[in-house]
mmCIF file of C-alpha atoms in Angstrom:
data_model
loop_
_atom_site.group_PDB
_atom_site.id
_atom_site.type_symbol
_atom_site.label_atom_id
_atom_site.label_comp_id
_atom_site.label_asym_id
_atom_site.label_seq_id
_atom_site.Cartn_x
_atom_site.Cartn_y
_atom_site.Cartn_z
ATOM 1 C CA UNK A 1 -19.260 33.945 10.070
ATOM 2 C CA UNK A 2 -21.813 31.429 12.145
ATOM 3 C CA UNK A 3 -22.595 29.947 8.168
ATOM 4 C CA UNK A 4 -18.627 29.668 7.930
ATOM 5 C CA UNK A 5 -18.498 27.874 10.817
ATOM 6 C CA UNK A 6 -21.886 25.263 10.055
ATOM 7 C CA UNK A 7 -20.369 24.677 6.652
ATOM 8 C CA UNK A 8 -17.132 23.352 7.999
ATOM 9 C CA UNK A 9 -18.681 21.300 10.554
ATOM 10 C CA UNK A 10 -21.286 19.858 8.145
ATOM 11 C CA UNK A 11 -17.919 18.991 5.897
ATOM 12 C CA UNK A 12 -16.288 17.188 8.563
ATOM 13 C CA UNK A 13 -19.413 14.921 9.522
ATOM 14 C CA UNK A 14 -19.398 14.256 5.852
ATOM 15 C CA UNK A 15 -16.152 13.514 5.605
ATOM 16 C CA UNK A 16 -16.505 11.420 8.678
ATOM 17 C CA UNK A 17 -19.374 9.297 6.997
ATOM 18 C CA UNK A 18 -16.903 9.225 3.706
ATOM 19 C CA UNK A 19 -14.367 7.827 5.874
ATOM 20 C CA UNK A 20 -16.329 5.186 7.103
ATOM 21 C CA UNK A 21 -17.351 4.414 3.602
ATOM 22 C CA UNK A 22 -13.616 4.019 2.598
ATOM 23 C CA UNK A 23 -12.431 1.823 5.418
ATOM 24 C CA UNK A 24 -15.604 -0.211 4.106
ATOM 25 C CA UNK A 25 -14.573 -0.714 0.942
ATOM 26 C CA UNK A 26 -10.755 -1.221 1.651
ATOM 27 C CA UNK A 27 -12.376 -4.487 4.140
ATOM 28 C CA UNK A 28 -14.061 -5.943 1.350
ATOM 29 C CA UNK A 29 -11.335 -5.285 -1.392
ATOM 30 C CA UNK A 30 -8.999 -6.954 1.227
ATOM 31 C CA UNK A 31 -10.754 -9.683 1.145
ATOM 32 C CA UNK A 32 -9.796 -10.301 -2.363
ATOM 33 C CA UNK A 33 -6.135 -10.295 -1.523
ATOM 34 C CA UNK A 34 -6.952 -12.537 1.201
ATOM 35 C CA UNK A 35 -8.272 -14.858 -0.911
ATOM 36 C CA UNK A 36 -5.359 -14.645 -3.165
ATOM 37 C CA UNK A 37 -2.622 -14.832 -0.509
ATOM 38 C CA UNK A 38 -4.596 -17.718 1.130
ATOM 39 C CA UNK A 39 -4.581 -20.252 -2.197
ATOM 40 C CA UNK A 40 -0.752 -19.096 -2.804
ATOM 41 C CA UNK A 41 -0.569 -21.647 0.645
ATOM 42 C CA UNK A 42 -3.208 -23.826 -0.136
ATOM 43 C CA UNK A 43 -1.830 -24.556 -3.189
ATOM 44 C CA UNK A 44 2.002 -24.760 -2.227
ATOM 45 C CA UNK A 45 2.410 -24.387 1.144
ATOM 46 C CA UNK A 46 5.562 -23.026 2.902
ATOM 47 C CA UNK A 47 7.917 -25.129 1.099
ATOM 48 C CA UNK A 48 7.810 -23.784 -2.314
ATOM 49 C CA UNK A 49 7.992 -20.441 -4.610
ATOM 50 C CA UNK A 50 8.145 -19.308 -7.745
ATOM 51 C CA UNK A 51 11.726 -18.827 -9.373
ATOM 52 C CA UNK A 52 11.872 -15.061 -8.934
ATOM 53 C CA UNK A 53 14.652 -12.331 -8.550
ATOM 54 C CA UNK A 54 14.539 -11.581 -5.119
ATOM 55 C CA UNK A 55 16.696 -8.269 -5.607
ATOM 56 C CA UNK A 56 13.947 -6.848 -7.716
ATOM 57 C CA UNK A 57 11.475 -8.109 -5.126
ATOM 58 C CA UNK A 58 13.513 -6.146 -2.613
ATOM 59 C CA UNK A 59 14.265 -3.296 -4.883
ATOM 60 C CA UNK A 60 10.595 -3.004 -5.912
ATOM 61 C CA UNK A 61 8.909 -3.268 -2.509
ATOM 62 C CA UNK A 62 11.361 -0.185 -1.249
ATOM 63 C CA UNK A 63 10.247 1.875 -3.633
ATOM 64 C CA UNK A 64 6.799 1.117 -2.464
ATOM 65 C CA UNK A 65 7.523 1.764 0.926
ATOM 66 C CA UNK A 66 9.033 4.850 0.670
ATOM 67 C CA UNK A 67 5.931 6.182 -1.950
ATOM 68 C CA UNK A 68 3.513 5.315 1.228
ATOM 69 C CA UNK A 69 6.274 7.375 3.385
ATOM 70 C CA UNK A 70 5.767 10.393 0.702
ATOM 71 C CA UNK A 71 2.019 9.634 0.555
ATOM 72 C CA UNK A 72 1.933 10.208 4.162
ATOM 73 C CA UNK A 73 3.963 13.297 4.613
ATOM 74 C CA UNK A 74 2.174 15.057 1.563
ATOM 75 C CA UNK A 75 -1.548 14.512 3.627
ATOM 76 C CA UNK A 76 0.639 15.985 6.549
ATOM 77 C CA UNK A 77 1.517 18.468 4.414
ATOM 78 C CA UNK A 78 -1.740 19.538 2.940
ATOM 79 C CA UNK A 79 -3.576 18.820 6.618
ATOM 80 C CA UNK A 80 -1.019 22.191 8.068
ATOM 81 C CA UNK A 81 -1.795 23.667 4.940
ATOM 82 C CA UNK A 82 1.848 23.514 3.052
ATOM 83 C CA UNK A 83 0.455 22.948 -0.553
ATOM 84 C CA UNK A 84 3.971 23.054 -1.748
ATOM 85 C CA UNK A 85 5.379 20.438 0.183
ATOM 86 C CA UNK A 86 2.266 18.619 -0.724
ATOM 87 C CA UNK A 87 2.698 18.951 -4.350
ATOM 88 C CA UNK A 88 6.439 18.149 -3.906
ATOM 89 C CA UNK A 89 5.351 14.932 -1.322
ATOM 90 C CA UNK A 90 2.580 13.618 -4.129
ATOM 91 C CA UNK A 91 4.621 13.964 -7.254
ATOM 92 C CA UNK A 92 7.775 12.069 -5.479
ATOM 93 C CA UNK A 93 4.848 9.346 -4.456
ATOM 94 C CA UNK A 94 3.278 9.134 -8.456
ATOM 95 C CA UNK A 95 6.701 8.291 -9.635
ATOM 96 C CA UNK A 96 7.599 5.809 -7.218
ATOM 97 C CA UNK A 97 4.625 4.156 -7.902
ATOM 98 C CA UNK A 98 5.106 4.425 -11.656
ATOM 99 C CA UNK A 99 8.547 2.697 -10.722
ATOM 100 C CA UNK A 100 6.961 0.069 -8.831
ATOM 101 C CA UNK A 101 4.803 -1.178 -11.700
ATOM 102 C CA UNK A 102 7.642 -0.747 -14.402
ATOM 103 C CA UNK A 103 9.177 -2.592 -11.789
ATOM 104 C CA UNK A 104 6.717 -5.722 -11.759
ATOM 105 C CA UNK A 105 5.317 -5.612 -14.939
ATOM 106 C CA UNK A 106 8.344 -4.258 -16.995
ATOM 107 C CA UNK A 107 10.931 -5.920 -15.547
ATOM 108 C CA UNK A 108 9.648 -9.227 -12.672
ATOM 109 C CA UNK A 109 7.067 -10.276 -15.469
ATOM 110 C CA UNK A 110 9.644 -10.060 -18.516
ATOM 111 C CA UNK A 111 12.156 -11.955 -16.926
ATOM 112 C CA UNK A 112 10.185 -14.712 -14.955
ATOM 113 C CA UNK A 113 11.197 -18.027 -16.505
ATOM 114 C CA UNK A 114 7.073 -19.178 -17.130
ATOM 115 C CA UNK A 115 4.236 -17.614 -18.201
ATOM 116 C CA UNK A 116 0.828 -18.008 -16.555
ATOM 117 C CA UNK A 117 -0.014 -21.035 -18.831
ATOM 118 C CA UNK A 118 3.050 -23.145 -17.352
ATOM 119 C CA UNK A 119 1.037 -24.434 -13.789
ATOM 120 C CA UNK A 120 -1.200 -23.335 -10.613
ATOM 121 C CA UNK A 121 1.861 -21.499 -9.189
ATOM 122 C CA UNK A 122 2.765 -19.317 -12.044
ATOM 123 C CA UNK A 123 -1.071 -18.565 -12.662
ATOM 124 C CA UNK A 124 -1.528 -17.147 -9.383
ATOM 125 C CA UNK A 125 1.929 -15.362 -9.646
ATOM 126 C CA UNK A 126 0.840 -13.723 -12.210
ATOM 127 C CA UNK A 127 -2.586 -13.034 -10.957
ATOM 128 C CA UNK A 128 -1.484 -11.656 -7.298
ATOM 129 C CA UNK A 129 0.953 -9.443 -8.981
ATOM 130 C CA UNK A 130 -1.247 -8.644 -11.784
ATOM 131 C CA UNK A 131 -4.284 -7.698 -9.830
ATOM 132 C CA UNK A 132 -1.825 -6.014 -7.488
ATOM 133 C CA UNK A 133 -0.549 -3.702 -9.991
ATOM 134 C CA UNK A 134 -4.010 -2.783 -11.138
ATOM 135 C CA UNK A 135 -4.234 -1.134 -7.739
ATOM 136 C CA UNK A 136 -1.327 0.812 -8.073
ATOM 137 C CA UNK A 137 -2.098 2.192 -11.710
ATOM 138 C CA UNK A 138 -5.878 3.091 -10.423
ATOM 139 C CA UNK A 139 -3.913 4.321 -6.903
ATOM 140 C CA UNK A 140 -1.390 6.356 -9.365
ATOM 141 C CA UNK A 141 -4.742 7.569 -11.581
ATOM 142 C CA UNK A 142 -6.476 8.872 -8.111
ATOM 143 C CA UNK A 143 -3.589 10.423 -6.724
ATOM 144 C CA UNK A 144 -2.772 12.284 -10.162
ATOM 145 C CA UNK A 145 -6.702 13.548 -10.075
ATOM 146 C CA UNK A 146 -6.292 14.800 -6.532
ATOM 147 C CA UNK A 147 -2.951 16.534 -7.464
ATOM 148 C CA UNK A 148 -4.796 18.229 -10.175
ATOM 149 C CA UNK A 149 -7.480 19.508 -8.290
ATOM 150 C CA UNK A 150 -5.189 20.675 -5.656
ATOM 151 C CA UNK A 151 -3.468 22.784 -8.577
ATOM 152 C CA UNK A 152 -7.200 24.124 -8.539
ATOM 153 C CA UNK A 153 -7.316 25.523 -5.240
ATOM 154 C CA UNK A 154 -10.143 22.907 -4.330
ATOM 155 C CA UNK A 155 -8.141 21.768 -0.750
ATOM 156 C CA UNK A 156 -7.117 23.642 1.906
ATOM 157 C CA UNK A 157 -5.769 22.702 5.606
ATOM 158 C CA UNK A 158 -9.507 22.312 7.099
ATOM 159 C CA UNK A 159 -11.079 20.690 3.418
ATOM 160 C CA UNK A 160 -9.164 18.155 2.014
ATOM 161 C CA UNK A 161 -10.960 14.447 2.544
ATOM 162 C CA UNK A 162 -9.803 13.032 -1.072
ATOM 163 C CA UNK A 163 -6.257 14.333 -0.497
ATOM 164 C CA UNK A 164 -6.757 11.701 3.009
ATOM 165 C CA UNK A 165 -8.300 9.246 0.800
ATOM 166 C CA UNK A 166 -6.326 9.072 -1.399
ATOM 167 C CA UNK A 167 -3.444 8.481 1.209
ATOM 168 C CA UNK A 168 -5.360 5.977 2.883
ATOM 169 C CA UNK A 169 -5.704 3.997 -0.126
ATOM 170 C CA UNK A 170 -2.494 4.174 -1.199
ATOM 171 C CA UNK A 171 -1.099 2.674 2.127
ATOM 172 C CA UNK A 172 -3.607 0.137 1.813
ATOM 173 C CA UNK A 173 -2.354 -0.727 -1.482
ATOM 174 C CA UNK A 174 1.558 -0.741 0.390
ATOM 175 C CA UNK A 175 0.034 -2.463 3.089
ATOM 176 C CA UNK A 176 -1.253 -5.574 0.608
ATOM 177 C CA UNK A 177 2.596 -5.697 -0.743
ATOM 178 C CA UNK A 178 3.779 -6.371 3.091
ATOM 179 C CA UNK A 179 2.371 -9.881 2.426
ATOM 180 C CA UNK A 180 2.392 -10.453 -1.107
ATOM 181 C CA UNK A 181 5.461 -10.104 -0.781
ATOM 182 C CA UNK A 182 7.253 -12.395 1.306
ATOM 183 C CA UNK A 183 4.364 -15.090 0.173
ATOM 184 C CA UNK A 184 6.135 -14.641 -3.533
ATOM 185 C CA UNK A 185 9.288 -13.634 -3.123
ATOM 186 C CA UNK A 186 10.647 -15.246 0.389
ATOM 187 C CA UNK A 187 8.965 -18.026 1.586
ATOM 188 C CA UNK A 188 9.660 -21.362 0.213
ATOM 189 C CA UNK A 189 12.297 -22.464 -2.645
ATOM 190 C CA UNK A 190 11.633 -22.693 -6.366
ATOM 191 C CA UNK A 191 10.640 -26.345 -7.131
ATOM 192 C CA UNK A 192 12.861 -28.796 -8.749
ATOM 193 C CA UNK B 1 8.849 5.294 11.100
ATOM 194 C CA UNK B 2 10.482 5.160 7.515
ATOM 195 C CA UNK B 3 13.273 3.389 9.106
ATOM 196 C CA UNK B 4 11.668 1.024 11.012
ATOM 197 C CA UNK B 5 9.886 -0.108 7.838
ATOM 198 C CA UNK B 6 13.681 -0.370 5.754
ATOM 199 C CA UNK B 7 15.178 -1.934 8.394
ATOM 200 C CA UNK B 8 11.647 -5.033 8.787
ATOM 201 C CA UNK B 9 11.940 -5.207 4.999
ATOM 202 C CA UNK B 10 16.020 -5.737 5.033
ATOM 203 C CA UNK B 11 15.810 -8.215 8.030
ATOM 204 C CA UNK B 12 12.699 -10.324 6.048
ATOM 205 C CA UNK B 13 15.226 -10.092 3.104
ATOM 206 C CA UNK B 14 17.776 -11.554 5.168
ATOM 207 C CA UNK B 15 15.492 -14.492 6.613
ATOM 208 C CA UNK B 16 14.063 -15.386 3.170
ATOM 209 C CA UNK B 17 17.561 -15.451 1.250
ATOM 210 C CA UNK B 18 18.942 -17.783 4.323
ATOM 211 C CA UNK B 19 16.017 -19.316 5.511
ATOM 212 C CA UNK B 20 12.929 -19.576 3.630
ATOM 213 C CA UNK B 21 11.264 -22.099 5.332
ATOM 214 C CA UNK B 22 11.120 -19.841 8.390
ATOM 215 C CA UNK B 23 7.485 -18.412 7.272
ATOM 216 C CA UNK B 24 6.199 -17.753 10.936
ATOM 217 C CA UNK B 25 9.033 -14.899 11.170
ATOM 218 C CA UNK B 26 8.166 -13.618 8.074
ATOM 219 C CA UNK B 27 4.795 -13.702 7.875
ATOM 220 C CA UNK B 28 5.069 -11.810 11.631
ATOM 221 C CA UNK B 29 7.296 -9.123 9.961
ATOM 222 C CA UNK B 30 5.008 -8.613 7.427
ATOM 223 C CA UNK B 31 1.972 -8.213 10.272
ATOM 224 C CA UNK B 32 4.499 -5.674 12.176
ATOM 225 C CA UNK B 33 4.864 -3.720 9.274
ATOM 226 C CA UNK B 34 1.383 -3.500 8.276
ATOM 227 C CA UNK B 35 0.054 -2.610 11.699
ATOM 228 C CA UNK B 36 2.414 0.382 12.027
ATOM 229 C CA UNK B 37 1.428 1.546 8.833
ATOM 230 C CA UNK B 38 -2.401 1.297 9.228
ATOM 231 C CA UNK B 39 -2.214 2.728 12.575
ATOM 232 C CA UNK B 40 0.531 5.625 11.745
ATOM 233 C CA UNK B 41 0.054 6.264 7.878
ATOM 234 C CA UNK B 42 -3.313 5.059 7.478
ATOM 235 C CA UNK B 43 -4.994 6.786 11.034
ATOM 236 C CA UNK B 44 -7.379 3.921 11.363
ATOM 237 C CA UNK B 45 -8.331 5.597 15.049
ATOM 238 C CA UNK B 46 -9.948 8.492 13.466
ATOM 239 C CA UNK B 47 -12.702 5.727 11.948
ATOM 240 C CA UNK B 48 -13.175 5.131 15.835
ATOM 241 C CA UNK B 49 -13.111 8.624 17.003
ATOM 242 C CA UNK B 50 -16.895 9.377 16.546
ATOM 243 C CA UNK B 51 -18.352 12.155 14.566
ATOM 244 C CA UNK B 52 -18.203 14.356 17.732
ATOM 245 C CA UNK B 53 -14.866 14.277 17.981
ATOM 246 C CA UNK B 54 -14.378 15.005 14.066
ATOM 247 C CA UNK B 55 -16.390 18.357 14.654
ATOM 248 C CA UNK B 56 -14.359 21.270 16.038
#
């Protein structure tokens, strides 16, 4: 019983150094997108924007939104130790996702009047989105290896730090859309 | 907290359909939204709770 009880603790202090480690990494990955969102001004200011659909824009970054909503309730799930709803929660979340980047890549990239050759505003279109969606497939890959493992039996209500992280960086990656978005899709006109 | 979120993303919708030069408003939507969601989906206080506090 008393090596039941050291083993949990010494899981949560690691998972409490692992979640340190995480937020880590999601600061310097953000800076990336910071860098991004920042030359999307430098270069064009408020005044302009690419020519984009903005109902796909809208239609794209609810489905994101509401994958971070099902992201979140599936850790709650799996945290009071409802593995079903979890597996219900994360599956709902892997195909919004999958919608999302059909969504950008299938649909905002095929129908976006330049390519990335055409000038500085359409490269870093392209290269926000692009590097944007990358996230989202390797966010989709993580969340699909923590679903299988769960299958497993490997989590439980008291062990289950990748089920967390893979939350966290999932909202992360919903959280890098709040801005992207409006900086590609809302601010500024399309230029002349 | 879901609909909090739709109802930010319809009002920036709103703004940047009828006024897209209005990037302060946006921009400050876009900052509301992610702070709820860091603080409430992402539980950025547990990084601050301490390792005591993590051990039951």
């Amino acid at each position: 019983m008393s090596t039941g009880t050291a083993t949990l603790a010494d899981y949560q202090r690691r998972t409490f150094t692992n979640r340190l480690g995480l937020w880590l990494f999601i600061a310097s990955d953000a800076f990336v997108f910071i860098g991004l969102f920042a030359a999307r001004f430098y270069l064009y200011g408020a005044n302009f924007r690419p020519e984009l659909s903005q109902e796909v824009g809208l239609v794209v970054t609810a489905v994101l939104g509401i994958s971070s909503y099902f992201a979140y309730r599936g850790e709650v799930a799996m945290r009071f130790g409802d593995t079903k709803a979890y597996f219900r929660s994360t599956l709902i979340t892997i195909v919004l996702g999958i919608l999302f980047l059909i969504g950008v890549v299938g649909v905002e990239w095929q129908i976006a009047p330049f390519g990335p050759d055409h000038d500085a505003l359409w490269s870093l279109f392209y290269t926000m989105t692009g590097f944007h969606a990358f996230h989202v497939l390797t966010g989709v890959i993580f969340l699909g290896i923590v679903y299988r493992n769960a299958r497993k039996g490997l989590y439980d209500a008291e062990r289950h730090w990748p089920v967390e992280a893979a939350a966290i960086y999932w909202h992360f990656i919903d959280v890098v859309w709040f801005f992207f978005y409006p900086a590609l899709y809302l601010i500024g006109v399309p230029p002349l | 907290m879901l609909i909090l979120l739709v109802a930010l993303t319809i009002g920036e919708y709103f703004i940047g359909k009828y006024a897209p030069y209005w990037w302060a408003p946006l921009l400050a939507v876009a900052l509301l939204k992610a702070f709820f969601v860091v603080r409430d989906f992402m539980h950025i206080g547990r990084v601050f709770a301490g390792e005591e506090e993590e051990v039951h």
